[in-house]
């Protein structure tokens, strides 16, 4: 039995668990309750924890508890984040507003009793923070950074040349890291050749490389099974099989060299991962990203390009190779064709070829664009 202070409100956090509610404890209980609600919906910890950190950040910024927050506090928070040397992007502001809105919706839901608790204990109740008049309007389908774009063929080649040069430079300087530099170069090439995301690439195992009966010439590189594809909220990871296309057949030699010559020198023992570390662990998404940044800097490419731009490049180049839109969509695991279209950035030359082909069909073969 827990002793109850005079005038306190008892909050049931879980069956048979009772908490006395000084203000910080109530605020913490609110966040814990919301976390449980999200967990019950099978949202991943990687989604829930950043949301909770944002709420703590907002509470620290305002110096107020959730039942004291006002629309003015939300507006001041976003204005603060938009100022300084590194202002947040529009899409980031939207995501922050949505998180706070979802938390407040949970507090205002009468089924959880927070409104009554706050009114009885503090004489105040939670209120809506962001509304149509002070939040980012979702007026366009894509709100990402416009500087993120597909790499051109020359830029892809420059990136790979820089990645290939790094092992030789490290070896020539007598430093450690030659094998991991060779691994990084192979990983970047494979990511481009199959159009995978960084987390998907990190979790690929050797057994996920398989022969494809329609393309026996590619050996074990004929297809890649992605078992940890990006999941929708409350759903398990999506699985898909990515087929190696003939235009990317150069990656067969890259993977063969890594699997049979370079990788074993890291003594991976029985570790299942395709990309392993010197300490016989799985290469992390962060390490893959760092490998891209290093190669990008060595190649002198635009600093706004990131690892995900290789996926943009894969989608664009498959389209320019002439593959049907549906095939490209299935390869990259997009639910909607509109998402694939957003990633696409075909060249003017390709557009002119389409225009010329269309006009010739209409006006005859004697018509010429020039």
Tab-separated table of C-alpha atoms in Angstrom:
chain	number	residue	atom	x	y	z
A	1	UNK	CA	0.000	0.000	0.000
A	2	UNK	CA	1.409	3.401	-1.005
A	3	UNK	CA	0.865	6.275	1.383
A	4	UNK	CA	-1.046	9.131	-0.220
A	5	UNK	CA	-0.202	12.763	0.508
A	6	UNK	CA	-3.123	15.011	1.446
A	7	UNK	CA	-4.879	16.398	-1.605
A	8	UNK	CA	-2.817	14.421	-4.119
A	9	UNK	CA	-4.216	12.691	-7.182
A	10	UNK	CA	-3.335	9.054	-7.714
A	11	UNK	CA	-2.377	8.127	-11.283
A	12	UNK	CA	-2.615	4.527	-12.427
A	13	UNK	CA	0.434	3.951	-14.665
A	14	UNK	CA	-0.130	0.234	-15.027
A	15	UNK	CA	-2.169	-2.445	-13.310
A	16	UNK	CA	-1.482	-2.390	-9.559
A	17	UNK	CA	0.993	0.511	-9.920
A	18	UNK	CA	0.133	3.826	-8.316
A	19	UNK	CA	2.050	7.081	-8.527
A	20	UNK	CA	1.803	10.212	-6.421
A	21	UNK	CA	1.828	13.131	-8.787
A	22	UNK	CA	4.129	16.035	-8.163
A	23	UNK	CA	4.248	18.071	-11.397
A	24	UNK	CA	7.394	16.512	-12.939
A	25	UNK	CA	6.033	13.035	-12.245
A	26	UNK	CA	2.722	13.869	-13.923
A	27	UNK	CA	4.528	15.180	-16.989
A	28	UNK	CA	6.670	12.038	-17.083
A	29	UNK	CA	3.593	9.837	-16.677
A	30	UNK	CA	1.951	11.589	-19.614
A	31	UNK	CA	4.921	10.798	-21.859
A	32	UNK	CA	5.107	7.213	-20.605
A	33	UNK	CA	1.404	6.733	-21.280
A	34	UNK	CA	1.750	8.088	-24.803
A	35	UNK	CA	4.765	5.838	-25.384
A	36	UNK	CA	2.690	2.815	-24.335
A	37	UNK	CA	-0.105	3.858	-26.661
A	38	UNK	CA	2.320	4.005	-29.591
A	39	UNK	CA	3.984	0.750	-28.608
A	40	UNK	CA	0.548	-0.926	-28.530
A	41	UNK	CA	0.176	0.197	-32.152
A	42	UNK	CA	3.446	-1.618	-32.918
A	43	UNK	CA	5.347	1.558	-33.743
A	44	UNK	CA	9.079	0.972	-33.574
A	45	UNK	CA	11.312	2.263	-30.791
A	46	UNK	CA	13.204	4.253	-33.444
A	47	UNK	CA	9.966	6.216	-33.968
A	48	UNK	CA	8.831	6.505	-30.359
A	49	UNK	CA	12.072	7.580	-28.671
A	50	UNK	CA	12.817	10.592	-30.923
A	51	UNK	CA	9.231	11.764	-30.357
A	52	UNK	CA	9.670	11.612	-26.587
A	53	UNK	CA	12.962	13.485	-26.815
A	54	UNK	CA	11.237	16.221	-28.822
A	55	UNK	CA	8.570	16.593	-26.118
A	56	UNK	CA	11.260	16.914	-23.444
A	57	UNK	CA	13.043	19.454	-25.611
A	58	UNK	CA	9.832	21.473	-26.008
A	59	UNK	CA	9.146	21.310	-22.276
A	60	UNK	CA	12.673	22.499	-21.509
A	61	UNK	CA	12.352	25.351	-24.038
A	62	UNK	CA	9.083	26.618	-22.579
A	63	UNK	CA	9.889	25.917	-18.931
A	64	UNK	CA	6.260	24.765	-18.656
A	65	UNK	CA	4.424	21.485	-18.221
A	66	UNK	CA	2.190	20.056	-20.988
A	67	UNK	CA	-1.043	21.299	-19.374
A	68	UNK	CA	0.429	24.817	-19.405
A	69	UNK	CA	1.484	24.918	-23.056
A	70	UNK	CA	-0.244	27.461	-25.310
A	71	UNK	CA	-0.237	28.090	-29.077
A	72	UNK	CA	2.126	31.008	-28.465
A	73	UNK	CA	4.646	28.602	-26.913
A	74	UNK	CA	4.496	26.354	-29.965
A	75	UNK	CA	4.983	29.296	-32.309
A	76	UNK	CA	7.950	30.571	-30.288
A	77	UNK	CA	9.540	27.097	-30.412
A	78	UNK	CA	9.329	26.847	-34.203
A	79	UNK	CA	10.549	30.433	-34.687
A	80	UNK	CA	13.512	29.662	-32.423
A	81	UNK	CA	14.395	26.567	-34.461
A	82	UNK	CA	14.176	28.515	-37.716
A	83	UNK	CA	16.763	31.024	-36.491
A	84	UNK	CA	20.487	30.593	-35.947
A	85	UNK	CA	23.232	29.244	-38.178
A	86	UNK	CA	21.455	25.954	-38.903
A	87	UNK	CA	17.714	26.646	-39.281
A	88	UNK	CA	15.451	23.638	-39.632
A	89	UNK	CA	13.919	22.734	-42.976
A	90	UNK	CA	10.204	23.123	-43.680
A	91	UNK	CA	9.701	19.355	-43.598
A	92	UNK	CA	11.381	19.149	-40.192
A	93	UNK	CA	9.173	21.909	-38.798
A	94	UNK	CA	6.132	20.029	-40.059
A	95	UNK	CA	7.233	16.784	-38.421
A	96	UNK	CA	7.839	18.548	-35.073
A	97	UNK	CA	4.409	20.149	-35.197
A	98	UNK	CA	2.781	16.817	-36.001
A	99	UNK	CA	4.494	15.094	-33.059
A	100	UNK	CA	3.348	17.754	-30.609
A	101	UNK	CA	-0.162	17.661	-32.088
A	102	UNK	CA	-0.338	13.878	-31.660
A	103	UNK	CA	0.791	14.122	-28.035
A	104	UNK	CA	-1.791	16.798	-27.271
A	105	UNK	CA	-4.499	14.724	-28.960
A	106	UNK	CA	-3.589	11.885	-26.586
A	107	UNK	CA	-3.854	14.224	-23.578
A	108	UNK	CA	-7.229	15.568	-24.735
A	109	UNK	CA	-8.667	12.082	-25.312
A	110	UNK	CA	-11.195	11.651	-22.494
A	111	UNK	CA	-10.540	7.922	-22.410
A	112	UNK	CA	-7.192	8.547	-20.715
A	113	UNK	CA	-8.430	10.958	-18.065
A	114	UNK	CA	-5.670	13.535	-18.304
A	115	UNK	CA	-8.034	16.482	-18.780
A	116	UNK	CA	-9.890	15.702	-15.540
A	117	UNK	CA	-6.661	14.991	-13.671
A	118	UNK	CA	-5.046	18.281	-14.708
A	119	UNK	CA	-8.182	20.290	-14.022
A	120	UNK	CA	-8.597	18.791	-10.563
A	121	UNK	CA	-4.928	18.895	-9.597
A	122	UNK	CA	-3.682	22.096	-11.246
A	123	UNK	CA	-6.790	23.986	-12.294
A	124	UNK	CA	-5.589	23.929	-15.917
A	125	UNK	CA	-6.156	21.630	-18.882
A	126	UNK	CA	-4.108	20.777	-21.983
A	127	UNK	CA	-5.066	22.709	-25.098
A	128	UNK	CA	-4.433	22.514	-28.839
A	129	UNK	CA	-0.995	23.968	-29.649
A	130	UNK	CA	-0.818	23.857	-33.442
A	131	UNK	CA	-3.818	24.545	-35.664
A	132	UNK	CA	-4.469	25.652	-39.245
A	133	UNK	CA	-3.572	29.225	-38.399
A	134	UNK	CA	-0.071	28.591	-37.010
A	135	UNK	CA	1.205	25.355	-38.563
A	136	UNK	CA	2.901	24.453	-41.827
A	137	UNK	CA	0.329	23.808	-44.543
A	138	UNK	CA	0.786	20.612	-46.529
A	139	UNK	CA	0.257	22.186	-49.927
A	140	UNK	CA	2.737	20.138	-51.971
A	141	UNK	CA	3.447	16.403	-52.105
A	142	UNK	CA	7.211	16.718	-51.679
A	143	UNK	CA	8.779	19.011	-49.097
A	144	UNK	CA	12.298	17.593	-49.039
A	145	UNK	CA	15.506	19.520	-49.583
A	146	UNK	CA	15.672	20.457	-53.278
A	147	UNK	CA	19.472	20.199	-53.137
A	148	UNK	CA	19.179	16.434	-52.847
A	149	UNK	CA	19.266	15.159	-56.403
A	150	UNK	CA	20.419	12.198	-58.474
A	151	UNK	CA	24.092	12.063	-59.367
A	152	UNK	CA	25.015	12.244	-63.024
A	153	UNK	CA	26.843	9.309	-64.609
A	154	UNK	CA	30.103	11.268	-64.417
A	155	UNK	CA	29.530	12.052	-60.735
A	156	UNK	CA	28.850	8.404	-59.946
A	157	UNK	CA	32.065	7.458	-61.709
A	158	UNK	CA	34.015	10.173	-59.876
A	159	UNK	CA	32.627	8.935	-56.552
A	160	UNK	CA	33.656	5.351	-57.267
A	161	UNK	CA	37.091	6.418	-58.544
A	162	UNK	CA	37.659	8.322	-55.291
A	163	UNK	CA	36.526	5.320	-53.237
A	164	UNK	CA	38.873	3.031	-55.210
A	165	UNK	CA	41.817	5.392	-54.774
A	166	UNK	CA	41.500	5.563	-50.996
A	167	UNK	CA	42.762	2.002	-50.226
A	168	UNK	CA	45.866	2.581	-52.349
A	169	UNK	CA	46.557	5.878	-50.605
A	170	UNK	CA	46.131	4.382	-47.138
A	171	UNK	CA	48.395	1.443	-48.011
A	172	UNK	CA	51.023	3.777	-49.464
A	173	UNK	CA	51.060	5.792	-46.249
A	174	UNK	CA	51.596	2.653	-44.195
A	175	UNK	CA	48.392	3.206	-42.191
A	176	UNK	CA	45.790	0.742	-41.029
A	177	UNK	CA	42.455	0.649	-42.777
A	178	UNK	CA	43.170	-0.691	-46.249
A	179	UNK	CA	40.717	-3.570	-45.931
A	180	UNK	CA	37.914	-1.413	-44.565
A	181	UNK	CA	38.500	1.131	-47.345
A	182	UNK	CA	38.167	-1.684	-49.890
A	183	UNK	CA	34.958	-2.741	-48.131
A	184	UNK	CA	33.594	0.818	-48.216
A	185	UNK	CA	34.213	1.078	-51.962
A	186	UNK	CA	32.466	-2.249	-52.599
A	187	UNK	CA	29.531	-1.292	-50.359
A	188	UNK	CA	28.935	2.029	-52.134
A	189	UNK	CA	29.001	0.361	-55.539
A	190	UNK	CA	26.574	-2.331	-54.389
A	191	UNK	CA	24.174	0.227	-52.914
A	192	UNK	CA	24.038	2.002	-56.269
A	193	UNK	CA	23.767	-1.238	-58.266
A	194	UNK	CA	20.717	-2.430	-56.286
A	195	UNK	CA	19.233	0.918	-55.192
A	196	UNK	CA	19.024	0.008	-51.497
A	197	UNK	CA	18.639	2.295	-48.477
A	198	UNK	CA	21.417	2.580	-45.888
A	199	UNK	CA	19.638	0.500	-43.212
A	200	UNK	CA	18.607	-2.111	-45.763
A	201	UNK	CA	22.213	-2.312	-46.938
A	202	UNK	CA	23.526	-2.674	-43.398
A	203	UNK	CA	21.240	-5.640	-42.708
A	204	UNK	CA	21.890	-7.574	-45.911
A	205	UNK	CA	23.411	-10.998	-45.229
A	206	UNK	CA	25.519	-13.166	-47.521
A	207	UNK	CA	22.595	-15.558	-47.971
A	208	UNK	CA	20.508	-12.693	-49.357
A	209	UNK	CA	22.580	-12.751	-52.540
A	210	UNK	CA	21.014	-15.387	-54.762
A	211	UNK	CA	21.122	-16.760	-58.263
A	212	UNK	CA	18.309	-15.904	-60.626
A	213	UNK	CA	17.277	-18.560	-63.107
A	214	UNK	CA	16.642	-15.940	-65.813
A	215	UNK	CA	20.170	-14.534	-65.474
A	216	UNK	CA	22.561	-17.384	-64.584
A	217	UNK	CA	25.492	-15.339	-65.906
A	218	UNK	CA	25.291	-13.127	-62.805
A	219	UNK	CA	25.951	-16.030	-60.442
A	220	UNK	CA	25.128	-15.327	-56.782
A	221	UNK	CA	24.638	-11.635	-57.585
A	222	UNK	CA	21.553	-12.291	-59.715
A	223	UNK	CA	19.223	-10.958	-57.032
A	224	UNK	CA	19.311	-9.476	-53.561
A	225	UNK	CA	16.638	-10.242	-50.969
A	226	UNK	CA	15.898	-7.179	-48.855
A	227	UNK	CA	14.389	-8.491	-45.610
A	228	UNK	CA	14.496	-5.252	-43.643
A	229	UNK	CA	12.865	-2.807	-46.026
A	230	UNK	CA	11.414	0.437	-44.736
A	231	UNK	CA	8.197	-0.312	-42.875
A	232	UNK	CA	5.021	1.684	-42.653
A	233	UNK	CA	3.899	2.803	-39.206
A	234	UNK	CA	2.784	-0.150	-37.135
A	235	UNK	CA	3.855	-2.753	-39.700
A	236	UNK	CA	6.833	-5.137	-39.839
A	237	UNK	CA	9.723	-4.492	-42.245
A	238	UNK	CA	8.752	-4.898	-45.891
A	239	UNK	CA	10.438	-7.622	-47.893
A	240	UNK	CA	11.300	-7.447	-51.552
A	241	UNK	CA	13.658	-9.010	-54.069
A	242	UNK	CA	15.818	-6.698	-56.171
A	243	UNK	CA	16.913	-8.102	-59.515
A	244	UNK	CA	20.310	-7.180	-60.912
A	245	UNK	CA	19.821	-5.438	-64.262
A	246	UNK	CA	22.311	-5.993	-67.124
A	247	UNK	CA	23.478	-2.360	-67.037
A	248	UNK	CA	24.767	-2.966	-63.491
A	249	UNK	CA	26.483	-6.297	-64.225
A	250	UNK	CA	29.881	-4.801	-63.320
A	251	UNK	CA	28.912	-5.268	-59.648
A	252	UNK	CA	29.196	-9.063	-60.109
A	253	UNK	CA	33.006	-8.811	-60.091
A	254	UNK	CA	32.890	-6.316	-57.198
A	255	UNK	CA	30.859	-8.677	-55.019
A	256	UNK	CA	32.826	-11.748	-56.066
A	257	UNK	CA	36.096	-10.091	-55.053
A	258	UNK	CA	34.632	-8.941	-51.729
A	259	UNK	CA	32.985	-12.243	-50.803
A	260	UNK	CA	35.847	-14.549	-51.789
A	261	UNK	CA	39.016	-12.464	-51.437
A	262	UNK	CA	38.751	-9.297	-49.353
A	263	UNK	CA	36.010	-10.138	-46.845
A	264	UNK	CA	37.638	-13.347	-45.548
A	265	UNK	CA	40.780	-11.342	-44.660
A	266	UNK	CA	38.725	-9.549	-42.002
A	267	UNK	CA	38.215	-12.980	-40.370
A	268	UNK	CA	34.417	-12.723	-40.195
A	269	UNK	CA	34.215	-16.308	-38.889
A	270	UNK	CA	30.519	-17.210	-39.150
A	271	UNK	CA	29.075	-13.701	-39.032
A	272	UNK	CA	26.188	-13.646	-41.527
A	273	UNK	CA	26.479	-9.991	-42.609
A	274	UNK	CA	27.594	-9.085	-46.113
A	275	UNK	CA	29.416	-6.013	-44.822
A	276	UNK	CA	31.435	-6.741	-41.673
A	277	UNK	CA	33.786	-4.626	-39.559
A	278	UNK	CA	37.324	-5.314	-38.376
A	279	UNK	CA	35.828	-6.281	-35.006
A	280	UNK	CA	33.622	-8.859	-36.690
A	281	UNK	CA	30.425	-6.878	-36.348
A	282	UNK	CA	27.825	-5.665	-38.809
A	283	UNK	CA	28.643	-2.430	-40.636
A	284	UNK	CA	26.229	0.187	-39.295
A	285	UNK	CA	24.117	2.593	-41.379
A	286	UNK	CA	26.170	5.435	-39.897
A	287	UNK	CA	29.428	3.847	-41.065
A	288	UNK	CA	27.998	3.396	-44.549
A	289	UNK	CA	27.005	7.048	-44.569
A	290	UNK	CA	30.501	8.074	-43.434
A	291	UNK	CA	32.009	6.029	-46.264
A	292	UNK	CA	29.914	8.007	-48.750
A	293	UNK	CA	30.859	11.360	-47.214
A	294	UNK	CA	34.565	10.479	-47.360
A	295	UNK	CA	34.364	9.445	-51.033
A	296	UNK	CA	32.269	12.510	-51.880
A	297	UNK	CA	34.829	14.826	-50.314
A	298	UNK	CA	37.729	13.062	-52.059
A	299	UNK	CA	35.871	13.358	-55.374
A	300	UNK	CA	35.168	17.068	-54.829
A	301	UNK	CA	31.416	16.633	-55.287
A	302	UNK	CA	28.683	18.921	-53.997
A	303	UNK	CA	28.507	18.691	-50.195
A	304	UNK	CA	24.689	18.696	-50.347
A	305	UNK	CA	24.745	15.237	-51.930
A	306	UNK	CA	24.198	12.428	-49.454
A	307	UNK	CA	24.098	8.636	-49.525
A	308	UNK	CA	20.376	8.567	-50.322
A	309	UNK	CA	21.181	10.404	-53.558
A	310	UNK	CA	22.625	7.119	-54.857
A	311	UNK	CA	19.112	5.681	-54.567
A	312	UNK	CA	17.767	8.699	-56.460
A	313	UNK	CA	20.445	8.010	-59.083
A	314	UNK	CA	19.470	4.333	-59.353
A	315	UNK	CA	15.817	5.196	-59.992
A	316	UNK	CA	16.728	7.887	-62.516
A	317	UNK	CA	19.216	5.770	-64.416
A	318	UNK	CA	16.924	2.719	-64.591
A	319	UNK	CA	14.291	4.998	-66.089
A	320	UNK	CA	16.776	6.339	-68.626
A	321	UNK	CA	17.803	2.760	-69.457
A	322	UNK	CA	14.187	2.279	-70.540
A	323	UNK	CA	12.785	0.085	-67.771
A	324	UNK	CA	9.020	0.386	-67.172
A	325	UNK	CA	7.914	2.601	-64.308
A	326	UNK	CA	6.216	-0.313	-62.538
A	327	UNK	CA	9.401	-2.385	-62.617
A	328	UNK	CA	11.431	0.471	-61.150
A	329	UNK	CA	8.819	0.965	-58.427
A	330	UNK	CA	8.976	-2.736	-57.479
A	331	UNK	CA	12.772	-2.720	-57.481
A	332	UNK	CA	12.987	0.072	-54.900
A	333	UNK	CA	10.022	-1.054	-52.817
A	334	UNK	CA	7.773	1.982	-53.125
A	335	UNK	CA	4.083	1.498	-52.385
A	336	UNK	CA	3.042	4.390	-54.619
A	337	UNK	CA	4.312	5.293	-58.084
A	338	UNK	CA	4.173	8.969	-57.108
A	339	UNK	CA	6.963	8.369	-54.582
A	340	UNK	CA	9.181	6.850	-57.248
A	341	UNK	CA	8.438	9.804	-59.532
A	342	UNK	CA	9.621	12.237	-56.841
A	343	UNK	CA	13.021	10.513	-56.755
A	344	UNK	CA	13.404	10.737	-60.510
A	345	UNK	CA	15.529	13.394	-62.166
A	346	UNK	CA	16.043	12.371	-65.769
A	347	UNK	CA	18.421	14.384	-67.939
A	348	UNK	CA	17.433	16.882	-70.622
A	349	UNK	CA	18.949	14.528	-73.200
A	350	UNK	CA	16.584	11.752	-72.127
A	351	UNK	CA	13.610	14.136	-72.193
A	352	UNK	CA	14.563	15.245	-75.704
A	353	UNK	CA	14.746	11.609	-76.819
A	354	UNK	CA	11.244	10.976	-75.501
A	355	UNK	CA	9.969	14.136	-77.171
A	356	UNK	CA	11.604	13.263	-80.464
A	357	UNK	CA	10.213	9.711	-80.393
A	358	UNK	CA	6.733	11.028	-79.608
A	359	UNK	CA	6.815	13.613	-82.374
A	360	UNK	CA	8.110	11.086	-84.903
A	361	UNK	CA	5.189	8.797	-84.083
A	362	UNK	CA	2.828	11.668	-84.769
A	363	UNK	CA	4.569	13.454	-87.647
A	364	UNK	CA	6.534	10.692	-89.335
A	365	UNK	CA	10.151	9.499	-89.373
A	366	UNK	CA	11.305	12.427	-91.505
A	367	UNK	CA	10.712	14.865	-88.630
A	368	UNK	CA	13.831	15.854	-86.655
A	369	UNK	CA	14.139	17.790	-83.404
A	370	UNK	CA	17.195	19.706	-84.681
